Coordinates of C-alpha atoms in Angstrom, one line a residue:
M1 CA 223.5 170.7 83.1
T2 CA 225.0 173.7 85.5
V3 CA 228.4 172.9 86.5
R4 CA 230.9 175.4 87.7
F5 CA 233.6 173.0 88.6
V6 CA 234.8 171.2 85.5
V7 CA 237.5 169.3 84.6
L8 CA 240.7 172.1 84.6
A9 CA 239.0 173.0 87.9
A10 CA 239.7 169.4 89.4
L11 CA 243.3 169.9 88.3
A12 CA 244.2 173.2 90.0
V13 CA 246.1 172.3 93.3
T14 CA 245.9 176.0 94.3
H15 CA 243.8 176.0 97.8
V16 CA 241.3 179.4 96.9
A17 CA 238.4 181.2 99.3
A18 CA 235.2 178.8 99.8
Q19 CA 232.6 179.9 97.0
D20 CA 229.3 179.0 95.8
A21 CA 229.1 176.1 94.1
V22 CA 225.9 174.9 91.1
V23 CA 225.9 171.4 91.2
D24 CA 224.0 169.1 88.7
V25 CA 223.1 165.5 89.6
P26 CA 223.3 163.9 85.8
S27 CA 221.2 161.2 84.9
N28 CA 223.6 158.9 83.0
L29 CA 226.1 158.6 86.1
T30 CA 227.3 154.8 86.6
T31 CA 227.1 153.3 89.9
R32 CA 229.5 150.9 92.0
A33 CA 228.5 149.0 95.1
L34 CA 228.7 150.7 98.1
V35 CA 228.7 148.1 101.1
R36 CA 228.1 149.0 104.5
D37 CA 231.3 147.9 105.8
V38 CA 233.1 149.9 103.2
Y39 CA 235.4 151.0 106.3
G40 CA 237.7 149.1 108.3
Y41 CA 240.8 147.9 109.8
S42 CA 243.7 146.4 109.5
V43 CA 245.3 145.5 112.7
E44 CA 249.1 144.6 113.1
P45 CA 249.8 141.3 114.7
V46 CA 251.9 142.0 117.5
W47 CA 249.4 145.2 118.7
V48 CA 246.3 142.8 118.9
N49 CA 246.7 142.3 122.5
D50 CA 246.8 146.2 123.5
Y51 CA 243.6 146.5 121.3
I52 CA 242.0 144.0 123.0
S53 CA 243.1 145.2 126.6
T54 CA 240.5 148.0 127.1
P55 CA 236.8 148.6 125.7
L56 CA 238.2 151.4 123.4
A57 CA 238.2 149.7 120.3
T58 CA 234.6 147.1 120.4
N59 CA 232.7 150.3 121.9
L60 CA 233.8 152.5 119.2
L61 CA 233.3 149.6 116.1
S62 CA 229.7 148.8 117.9
A63 CA 229.1 152.1 118.0
I64 CA 229.6 151.8 113.4
A65 CA 227.5 148.9 113.5
N66 CA 224.7 150.0 115.6
I67 CA 224.1 152.8 112.5
T68 CA 225.2 150.4 109.5
G69 CA 223.9 146.8 110.9
K70 CA 227.2 145.4 110.1
P71 CA 230.7 145.9 111.9
P72 CA 233.4 147.2 110.1
P73 CA 235.7 144.2 109.1
I74 CA 239.2 143.6 110.7
R75 CA 242.1 142.4 109.3
V76 CA 244.8 140.8 111.2
G77 CA 247.9 141.5 109.3
G78 CA 251.2 143.5 108.0
N79 CA 254.9 143.6 108.1
T80 CA 254.9 141.2 111.4
A81 CA 252.3 138.6 109.6
D82 CA 255.1 137.3 107.7
Q83 CA 257.5 136.9 110.9
T84 CA 254.9 135.1 113.2
Y85 CA 255.6 131.7 114.2
L86 CA 252.8 129.4 116.2
H87 CA 253.9 127.1 119.0
A88 CA 252.5 124.8 120.9
T89 CA 253.5 126.3 124.0
L90 CA 256.1 129.3 124.5
P91 CA 258.7 129.0 127.6
T92 CA 256.6 132.3 128.6
A93 CA 253.3 130.5 129.0
N94 CA 252.1 133.6 127.5
D95 CA 250.1 133.1 124.1
S96 CA 252.3 135.5 122.4
V97 CA 255.4 137.5 122.6
A98 CA 256.8 139.8 120.4
I99 CA 260.9 139.6 120.2
P100 CA 262.5 142.1 121.2
D101 CA 259.3 144.1 121.9
P102 CA 256.2 144.8 120.1
A103 CA 257.6 148.7 118.4
S104 CA 260.6 146.7 116.8
A105 CA 259.3 143.2 116.4
K106 CA 261.6 141.0 114.3
Q107 CA 259.9 138.0 115.1
F108 CA 256.3 137.2 116.7
N109 CA 255.8 133.6 118.3
I110 CA 251.9 132.9 119.2
T111 CA 249.8 129.6 120.3
P112 CA 246.4 128.9 119.4
S113 CA 245.3 130.3 122.2
W114 CA 246.6 133.8 120.8
Y115 CA 243.4 133.5 118.5
D116 CA 241.2 132.5 121.1
A117 CA 242.3 136.0 123.1
W118 CA 240.8 137.9 120.4
A119 CA 237.9 135.9 118.8
H120 CA 235.1 137.2 120.7
Y121 CA 236.4 140.7 121.4
F122 CA 235.5 142.5 118.0
P123 CA 231.4 143.0 117.6
P124 CA 229.4 140.4 117.0
G125 CA 228.8 139.9 113.0
T126 CA 232.6 141.2 112.1
D127 CA 234.1 139.6 109.5
F128 CA 237.9 138.6 110.0
V129 CA 240.8 138.2 107.3
Y130 CA 243.8 136.7 108.6
T131 CA 247.3 137.2 106.8
L132 CA 249.2 133.7 106.9
N133 CA 253.1 133.9 106.9
L134 CA 254.4 133.2 103.3
A135 CA 257.5 134.4 103.8
V136 CA 258.8 130.9 105.8
N137 CA 258.8 128.4 102.8
D138 CA 261.7 126.0 103.8
S139 CA 259.2 123.6 105.4
A140 CA 256.3 123.4 102.2
W141 CA 254.8 126.0 104.8
A142 CA 254.2 123.9 107.3
N143 CA 253.7 127.1 109.9
A144 CA 251.1 129.4 107.3
V145 CA 249.2 125.3 106.9
A146 CA 248.7 125.2 111.0
E147 CA 248.4 129.1 111.2
A148 CA 245.2 128.5 109.3
A149 CA 244.1 125.6 111.4
A150 CA 244.5 127.3 114.6
A151 CA 243.1 130.4 113.6
H152 CA 239.7 128.9 112.0
A153 CA 239.5 126.7 115.1
A154 CA 239.2 130.1 117.0
L155 CA 237.5 132.2 114.3
G156 CA 235.2 129.9 112.7
D157 CA 232.6 131.4 110.5
A158 CA 233.7 134.3 111.3
L159 CA 236.8 133.9 109.2
K160 CA 236.3 134.7 105.7
L161 CA 239.4 135.4 104.1
F162 CA 243.1 134.3 104.2
E163 CA 245.6 136.5 102.7
L164 CA 249.6 134.4 102.1
G165 CA 252.4 137.0 103.3
N166 CA 251.8 140.4 103.6
E167 CA 253.2 142.9 100.7
I168 CA 255.0 140.1 98.6
D169 CA 256.4 142.3 96.3
H170 CA 258.7 143.5 98.9
F171 CA 260.0 140.1 99.5
I172 CA 263.2 140.5 97.2
N173 CA 264.1 143.6 99.3
K174 CA 263.7 142.2 102.4
G175 CA 265.6 139.3 101.5
W176 CA 262.7 136.4 101.6
R177 CA 262.7 135.7 97.7
D178 CA 265.6 135.6 95.5
P179 CA 265.3 138.3 92.3
S180 CA 263.6 135.6 90.2
W181 CA 260.2 136.2 91.8
D182 CA 257.7 137.5 90.1
V183 CA 254.0 137.3 89.0
A184 CA 254.7 133.5 88.0
E185 CA 256.5 132.1 90.7
Y186 CA 253.9 134.0 93.1
I187 CA 250.8 132.0 91.4
G188 CA 253.0 128.6 91.6
Q189 CA 253.4 129.1 95.3
F190 CA 249.5 130.3 95.9
R191 CA 248.2 127.0 94.3
N192 CA 250.9 125.3 96.4
L193 CA 249.9 126.7 100.1
T194 CA 246.0 127.3 98.9
G195 CA 245.8 123.4 97.9
Q196 CA 247.3 122.5 101.0
I197 CA 244.9 124.1 103.2
T198 CA 241.6 123.4 101.0
G199 CA 243.1 119.8 101.0
S200 CA 243.1 119.7 105.1
G201 CA 240.5 117.8 107.0
W202 CA 239.1 120.9 108.6
Y203 CA 238.6 122.7 105.8
A204 CA 237.0 119.8 103.7
S205 CA 234.5 119.2 107.0
T206 CA 233.5 122.4 106.8
P207 CA 230.4 123.5 105.4
E208 CA 231.2 125.1 102.1
E209 CA 229.5 128.5 102.9
G210 CA 231.3 128.8 106.1
R211 CA 234.9 127.9 104.6
P212 CA 237.0 130.9 104.1
K213 CA 238.3 131.6 100.6
F214 CA 241.7 133.8 99.6
Q215 CA 242.7 137.5 99.5
A216 CA 245.1 137.4 96.6
G217 CA 247.7 139.6 95.8
V218 CA 248.5 142.2 98.7
F219 CA 250.8 144.2 96.7
A220 CA 252.1 147.3 98.1
D221 CA 253.8 149.2 95.2
P222 CA 250.9 151.7 93.1
P223 CA 251.2 151.4 89.8
W224 CA 252.1 154.7 88.4
V225 CA 254.8 156.2 91.2
P226 CA 257.9 154.9 90.6
D227 CA 259.8 156.0 93.2
Q228 CA 257.7 154.3 95.6
Q229 CA 258.6 151.2 94.3
D230 CA 261.0 149.5 96.4
E231 CA 262.1 147.1 93.8
I232 CA 261.5 146.6 90.0
D233 CA 259.2 143.8 89.5
D234 CA 256.0 142.6 87.6
F235 CA 253.2 142.5 90.5
S236 CA 250.2 144.2 89.8
I237 CA 246.6 143.4 89.8
A238 CA 246.5 143.1 86.1
N239 CA 249.5 141.1 85.7
L240 CA 248.1 138.4 88.2
T241 CA 244.8 137.8 86.5
D242 CA 246.0 138.4 83.1
D243 CA 244.0 141.9 82.6
G244 CA 241.1 139.7 84.1
A245 CA 241.6 136.9 81.3
G246 CA 243.3 134.1 83.4
G247 CA 246.3 134.0 85.5
I248 CA 246.1 133.6 88.9
A249 CA 242.4 132.7 88.4
A250 CA 242.5 130.8 85.2
R251 CA 242.0 127.2 86.5
P252 CA 238.3 127.3 87.8
E253 CA 239.4 125.2 91.1
D254 CA 241.4 128.4 91.8
K255 CA 239.0 130.9 90.6
A256 CA 236.5 129.6 93.4
I257 CA 238.3 129.9 96.1
I258 CA 239.7 133.6 95.1
G259 CA 237.2 136.0 97.4
S260 CA 238.9 139.1 96.8
Y261 CA 242.2 140.7 95.2
A262 CA 243.9 143.7 97.6
T263 CA 246.3 146.5 97.0
H264 CA 248.1 148.7 99.4
L265 CA 247.9 152.5 99.4
Y266 CA 249.9 155.3 101.6
P267 CA 249.4 158.9 99.7
Q268 CA 252.5 159.9 101.7
S269 CA 255.5 158.4 103.5
A270 CA 257.7 158.7 106.4
C271 CA 259.8 155.8 105.4
D272 CA 262.7 157.8 103.9
A273 CA 264.4 161.3 103.5
A274 CA 262.7 161.8 100.2
R275 CA 259.6 161.8 101.0
W276 CA 259.8 162.5 104.3
L277 CA 260.9 166.3 103.3
R278 CA 257.5 165.8 100.5
M279 CA 254.9 165.2 103.7
R280 CA 252.1 168.3 103.7
L281 CA 249.0 168.4 105.1
D282 CA 247.5 170.9 102.5
L283 CA 248.7 167.9 100.0
L284 CA 246.8 165.4 101.8
S285 CA 243.7 167.4 101.8
D286 CA 243.2 167.8 98.5
H287 CA 240.9 166.3 96.2
A288 CA 243.1 166.6 93.3
V289 CA 245.6 164.5 94.8
V290 CA 243.1 161.9 96.3
W291 CA 242.2 161.5 92.6
R292 CA 245.9 161.3 91.0
N293 CA 246.3 158.9 93.9
V294 CA 243.4 156.4 93.8
S295 CA 242.5 156.7 89.6
Q296 CA 245.6 154.9 89.4
Y297 CA 243.8 151.8 90.3
A298 CA 240.6 152.0 88.4
P299 CA 242.1 149.4 86.0
Q300 CA 243.5 147.4 88.4
A301 CA 239.8 147.0 89.9
A302 CA 238.5 146.6 86.4
A303 CA 240.9 143.5 85.9
A304 CA 240.0 142.1 89.2
E305 CA 236.2 142.1 88.4
R306 CA 236.6 140.4 84.9
A307 CA 238.6 137.8 86.7
G308 CA 236.0 137.2 89.6
A309 CA 236.5 139.1 92.5
P310 CA 236.2 142.8 93.8
L311 CA 239.6 144.9 94.7
V312 CA 239.9 146.1 98.1
M313 CA 242.5 148.7 99.4
G314 CA 243.7 145.9 102.1
E315 CA 246.0 148.0 104.3
T316 CA 245.9 151.8 104.2
N317 CA 246.0 155.1 105.6
S318 CA 247.8 158.5 105.1
V319 CA 251.9 158.2 106.1
S320 CA 253.8 154.8 105.4
C321 CA 255.9 153.8 107.9
S322 CA 253.7 154.5 111.2
G323 CA 252.0 158.0 110.0
R324 CA 253.4 161.5 111.2
S325 CA 252.0 163.5 113.2
G326 CA 250.5 166.8 112.5
I327 CA 249.2 165.6 109.1
S328 CA 248.1 162.1 110.3
D329 CA 246.2 162.8 113.3
T330 CA 244.2 165.7 112.3
F331 CA 240.9 166.7 110.6
G332 CA 242.1 167.1 107.3
A333 CA 243.0 163.9 107.6
A334 CA 239.1 163.2 108.9
L335 CA 238.0 164.5 105.7
W336 CA 241.0 163.0 103.3
G337 CA 239.4 159.2 104.8
V338 CA 236.1 160.0 103.9
D339 CA 236.8 161.8 100.2
Y340 CA 239.4 158.4 100.0
V341 CA 236.4 155.7 100.7
L342 CA 233.8 157.5 98.8
L343 CA 236.0 157.8 96.0
G344 CA 237.5 154.5 96.0
A345 CA 233.9 153.0 96.1
S346 CA 233.1 154.7 93.1
L347 CA 236.0 153.1 91.2
G348 CA 235.1 149.8 92.0
I349 CA 237.3 149.7 95.1
R350 CA 235.0 147.6 97.4
R351 CA 236.7 148.2 100.6
A352 CA 239.5 150.2 102.5
Y353 CA 241.2 148.9 105.6
F354 CA 242.6 151.4 107.8
H355 CA 246.3 150.1 109.5
L356 CA 246.3 150.8 113.2
G357 CA 249.4 150.1 115.5
A358 CA 248.7 151.0 119.2
Q359 CA 251.9 153.6 119.0
S360 CA 251.7 154.7 115.5
E361 CA 250.9 158.1 114.6
Y362 CA 248.3 157.4 111.9
S363 CA 246.3 155.1 114.3
S364 CA 242.4 156.5 114.5
F365 CA 242.5 155.4 118.2
T366 CA 244.5 154.3 120.4
P367 CA 244.2 152.1 123.5
R368 CA 246.8 152.4 125.9
R369 CA 249.2 155.2 127.3
Y370 CA 252.9 154.8 126.0
E371 CA 255.9 156.7 125.4
H372 CA 257.2 158.4 122.1
A373 CA 259.1 160.9 120.7
G374 CA 260.2 162.4 124.2
E375 CA 256.3 162.7 124.9
T376 CA 254.1 160.6 126.9
L377 CA 250.6 160.1 125.3
Q378 CA 247.4 158.9 126.5
P379 CA 245.0 156.3 124.7
G380 CA 242.3 158.0 123.0
I381 CA 240.4 159.1 119.9
R382 CA 242.1 161.2 116.6
A383 CA 240.4 163.0 114.2
G384 CA 239.8 160.4 111.5
W385 CA 237.6 158.1 113.7
Y386 CA 235.3 161.2 112.8
G387 CA 235.6 160.5 109.3
H388 CA 234.7 156.8 109.8
Y389 CA 231.9 157.8 111.8
F390 CA 230.6 160.1 109.1
V391 CA 230.6 157.6 106.1
A392 CA 229.0 155.1 109.0
K393 CA 225.7 157.3 107.8
V394 CA 226.4 157.9 104.4
V395 CA 226.4 154.0 104.1
A396 CA 223.6 153.1 106.6
A397 CA 219.5 152.0 105.4
G398 CA 220.1 151.5 101.7
D399 CA 217.5 149.9 100.1
T400 CA 215.1 146.8 101.8
R401 CA 217.8 144.6 100.8
G402 CA 220.7 146.9 102.0
N403 CA 222.1 147.5 99.0
L404 CA 223.6 150.9 98.3
S405 CA 225.7 152.8 95.1
V406 CA 228.0 155.3 94.9
A407 CA 228.8 158.1 91.9
A408 CA 231.2 160.6 92.1
L409 CA 229.6 164.4 90.6
P410 CA 231.6 165.5 87.8
G411 CA 230.3 168.9 88.8
A412 CA 232.0 168.7 92.4
N413 CA 235.7 167.9 91.7
S414 CA 238.1 170.5 92.3
S415 CA 241.0 170.7 95.0
T416 CA 238.6 171.9 97.0
L417 CA 235.5 170.4 96.7
S418 CA 234.4 166.6 96.6
G419 CA 230.7 165.4 95.6
Y420 CA 229.2 161.7 95.4
A421 CA 225.8 160.5 94.5
V422 CA 224.2 157.7 96.7
Y423 CA 221.6 155.4 95.4
A424 CA 219.2 152.8 97.0
G425 CA 220.2 149.4 95.0
E426 CA 222.6 147.4 93.7
A427 CA 225.3 149.2 91.1
G428 CA 223.7 148.7 87.6
E429 CA 219.9 148.9 89.1
R430 CA 218.0 152.0 88.5
G431 CA 218.1 152.9 92.1
S432 CA 216.7 156.5 93.2
L433 CA 219.1 158.9 94.6
T434 CA 218.7 158.8 98.2
K435 CA 221.4 160.9 99.5
L436 CA 224.3 163.4 98.4
V437 CA 228.1 163.8 100.0
F438 CA 229.6 167.1 99.7
L439 CA 233.3 167.7 101.2
D440 CA 234.9 171.3 101.2
M441 CA 238.5 170.0 101.3
G442 CA 240.2 173.6 101.2
V443 CA 242.6 173.9 103.8
W444 CA 241.9 176.2 107.0
N445 CA 244.3 176.4 109.7
G446 CA 242.4 177.4 112.6
T447 CA 243.5 178.6 116.3
Q448 CA 241.3 176.2 118.2
G449 CA 241.5 172.6 118.9
L450 CA 244.9 172.3 118.2
S451 CA 246.0 169.5 121.1
N452 CA 245.6 166.0 121.9
N453 CA 246.8 164.2 124.7
S454 CA 247.0 161.4 122.4
T455 CA 248.9 163.1 120.1
L456 CA 252.5 164.4 120.1
S457 CA 252.2 168.4 121.5
A458 CA 255.2 169.1 119.2
T459 CA 253.5 169.0 116.1
D460 CA 250.5 170.8 117.2
G461 CA 249.8 173.6 114.5
A462 CA 251.5 176.8 114.7
S463 CA 250.7 178.3 111.9
F464 CA 247.3 179.8 111.2
S465 CA 245.1 180.8 108.3
A466 CA 244.3 184.9 108.3
G467 CA 241.1 186.3 108.3
A468 CA 237.6 185.0 108.5
R469 CA 236.7 181.3 108.2
P470 CA 235.3 181.1 104.5
S471 CA 232.0 180.0 103.6
G472 CA 229.6 179.3 101.0
T473 CA 226.4 177.2 99.5
I474 CA 226.0 174.6 97.4
R475 CA 223.0 174.5 95.3
V476 CA 221.8 171.1 93.8
S477 CA 219.9 170.1 91.0
T478 CA 218.0 166.5 92.4
P479 CA 215.0 164.6 91.0
W480 CA 214.0 165.0 94.5
C481 CA 210.5 166.5 94.9
A482 CA 209.6 170.1 95.7
G483 CA 208.8 170.2 99.9
S484 CA 210.9 167.0 100.7
S485 CA 212.5 166.9 103.7
V486 CA 216.0 166.6 103.5
R487 CA 218.0 165.7 106.9
V488 CA 221.1 167.3 106.9
T489 CA 224.7 165.7 108.9
R490 CA 228.1 167.4 109.1
L491 CA 231.2 166.3 109.6
T492 CA 233.2 169.4 111.7
G493 CA 236.4 170.7 113.5
P494 CA 237.7 173.9 114.1
G495 CA 240.4 173.5 111.1
T496 CA 241.9 171.6 108.9
N497 CA 244.8 171.2 111.7
A498 CA 242.4 170.5 114.5
K499 CA 243.6 167.4 116.5
S500 CA 240.4 167.9 118.9
G501 CA 237.1 169.8 119.0
V502 CA 235.7 167.3 116.0
A503 CA 232.2 166.1 115.9
V504 CA 229.5 164.6 113.7
S505 CA 226.5 166.9 114.1
G506 CA 227.7 167.8 117.6
V507 CA 228.5 163.9 118.2
T508 CA 231.7 163.3 120.3
F509 CA 233.2 159.7 121.9
D510 CA 234.6 159.1 125.4
T511 CA 238.4 159.2 124.7
L512 CA 238.8 156.7 127.1
T513 CA 236.2 154.5 126.8
G514 CA 234.6 155.2 123.3
D515 CA 231.3 155.6 124.3
K516 CA 228.8 157.8 122.4
I517 CA 228.3 161.4 124.2
G518 CA 225.5 163.0 122.8
E519 CA 222.6 162.9 120.0
E520 CA 223.3 164.1 116.7
D521 CA 222.2 167.5 116.3
V522 CA 218.7 167.5 114.1
E523 CA 219.2 169.6 111.2
T524 CA 216.7 169.7 108.2
L525 CA 216.3 171.2 104.9
S526 CA 213.3 171.1 102.1
V527 CA 213.7 170.6 98.5
G528 CA 212.7 173.8 96.4
Q529 CA 211.5 174.2 93.1
N530 CA 212.4 171.7 90.4
G531 CA 214.6 169.6 93.0
T532 CA 216.8 172.4 94.1
V533 CA 218.5 171.8 97.2
E534 CA 220.9 174.4 98.5
V535 CA 223.0 173.9 101.6
G536 CA 225.7 176.0 103.7
I537 CA 229.3 174.7 103.6
T538 CA 232.1 175.9 105.7
R539 CA 235.6 175.7 104.5
A540 CA 236.9 172.1 105.4
E541 CA 233.3 170.4 106.2
G542 CA 231.7 167.8 105.0
V543 CA 228.0 167.6 104.5
L544 CA 225.5 164.8 104.0
L545 CA 221.9 165.5 102.4
E546 CA 219.3 162.5 102.8
V547 CA 215.7 162.8 101.5
S548 CA 213.1 160.9 103.5
K549 CA 210.6 160.5 101.2
L550 CA 210.7 159.4 97.5
N551 CA 207.4 158.5 96.2
C552 CA 206.9 161.6 94.5
T553 CA 207.3 162.5 90.8
V554 CA 208.8 166.0 89.8
D555 CA 209.6 167.6 86.6
V556 CA 213.4 168.6 86.5
S557 CA 215.7 170.0 84.1
P558 CA 217.5 167.9 81.6
G559 CA 220.6 166.2 83.0
S560 CA 219.5 166.1 86.2
G561 CA 218.2 162.5 87.6
G562 CA 217.8 160.0 90.3
E563 CA 218.1 157.1 88.0
V564 CA 221.5 155.2 87.2
P565 CA 221.9 152.9 83.8
A566 CA 222.6 149.6 84.3
S567 CA 225.9 148.7 82.8
G568 CA 228.4 146.1 83.2
A569 CA 230.8 146.2 86.5
A570 CA 233.7 145.5 84.6
E571 CA 233.8 148.6 82.3
N572 CA 232.3 151.0 84.7
P573 CA 235.9 152.3 85.5
V574 CA 236.9 153.4 82.7
T575 CA 233.4 154.4 81.5
V576 CA 232.8 156.9 84.8
W577 CA 236.1 158.6 84.3
S578 CA 238.3 157.9 81.1
S579 CA 237.6 161.2 79.8
F580 CA 238.7 163.5 82.9
L581 CA 241.5 160.3 83.5
V582 CA 243.2 161.6 79.7
A583 CA 243.1 165.1 80.9
A584 CA 244.5 164.8 84.3
V585 CA 247.4 162.3 82.4
A586 CA 247.9 165.3 79.9
C587 CA 247.7 168.2 81.8
I588 CA 249.4 167.0 85.2
S589 CA 252.7 165.9 86.6
M590 CA 252.1 162.9 89.3
V591 CA 252.9 163.8 92.6
A592 CA 255.0 161.2 93.5
L593 CA 254.2 160.6 97.5

């Protein structure tokens, strides 16, 4: 095959001018499941009331459902989940109260009616994950058991998973567990609390198909970045599952109730001075850095699948501790979000839940006006949302069963270029290549779209790229038939630093209501001889190619293919990436963000 972007290019971090690329689609790519709801949201409990107070969120999420046929999943969880207390009533007569206030809550008191308040706000068909308070164990988790019953009473079959605690590997530093806290102790407490819930009357009376399962783990710290680990412990999915051989899932009754395993990832952080100084937009919008951050979870995903359930990024975003304006709210972050979700899926990370706070700088949309850092910020939509809308186009319209699978393209793996092949059918099936995604991740800081009244004006772009914005052509060898029509969808913005002016093939959204504005621009290409497709791409842009007809045959060069080999799911992440990972580890130092 002909490939101009090879491993050494993938390890480079210097941003160069956009250039032409020749990319092949190998016939031996191993694929992983690409589910319709791969991109979800995690809502901090204290901010739920703000989000449901306007139609913005439900309208935006409905726009995704209109494309994919499935609304984004919603996790209600975060730091304040382990500070949540259920009461029959509150003296304030409210259904919830954050003490002292949502922005600095140390305690969140709720009543059963709080669950009712948001149970029917989200689009029909929304799946929910709810995080129970594991921190408070002085009454045999009576509070968590009561939370579980109340949440299910309101949400019913839409409640798919419970989490037991949030980022439990930080419990020692928070003073919620003593220094002996480890995987073994967590497994014991997991079995105790899940046993109480599954042994309750409401659980037993619920038909088996409607019973919520449990999302185990919920760890914060990444495996390979020591200075991001807030305490020394043995918490990892591999350790939790005995590398997939047992551990928490050793007993059949436990394995049967674990629906997924969760870790969290924030590639950059505003939580302390050392990491604050390392925050950079050009390191976020850089595929080589995305690869280094996400690939460390491949062994964790493999262990989870061997233990019988997929791995998800249960909470994630660009910058921890509420984000960083000028990074988190830019078009560069939107491109990062697309690359991150698709790369994760190609490594076996089934879903990613992007964290939302009504006053957080990383939130893709904020529902209400608020004061922050000396400025008054308006409700609105930020650039990251358009990354999600673009992903919806990628995951829409699978085979007749709605199934898709994905693989990263070895020939589109550099700091400035990433690419993905999307196939009809489940992972391991011999599906047909239906879509290709290319992301130019190179940095281009323009002079347009610098402001957004829902973001801090103090972080509007002030440093700009010189000269004309680069562009190039991607020439890709496919198994598609000559003459077939290929639809092109583009994720565009005025520059990496842009906070506004972002669109998906011309479509935008009303910043107050979330209503869709306009229809997608129609752009098509024709497949050339030998399955060749050529598409132009601008620096800092995403391109989706979708072929319209597959019922033909075409002679293609060896190594170009649209069918994928059947393979054991648990071996996939290592099979696809092991050689690249070894090269990466040997040639670079981990960027500790």
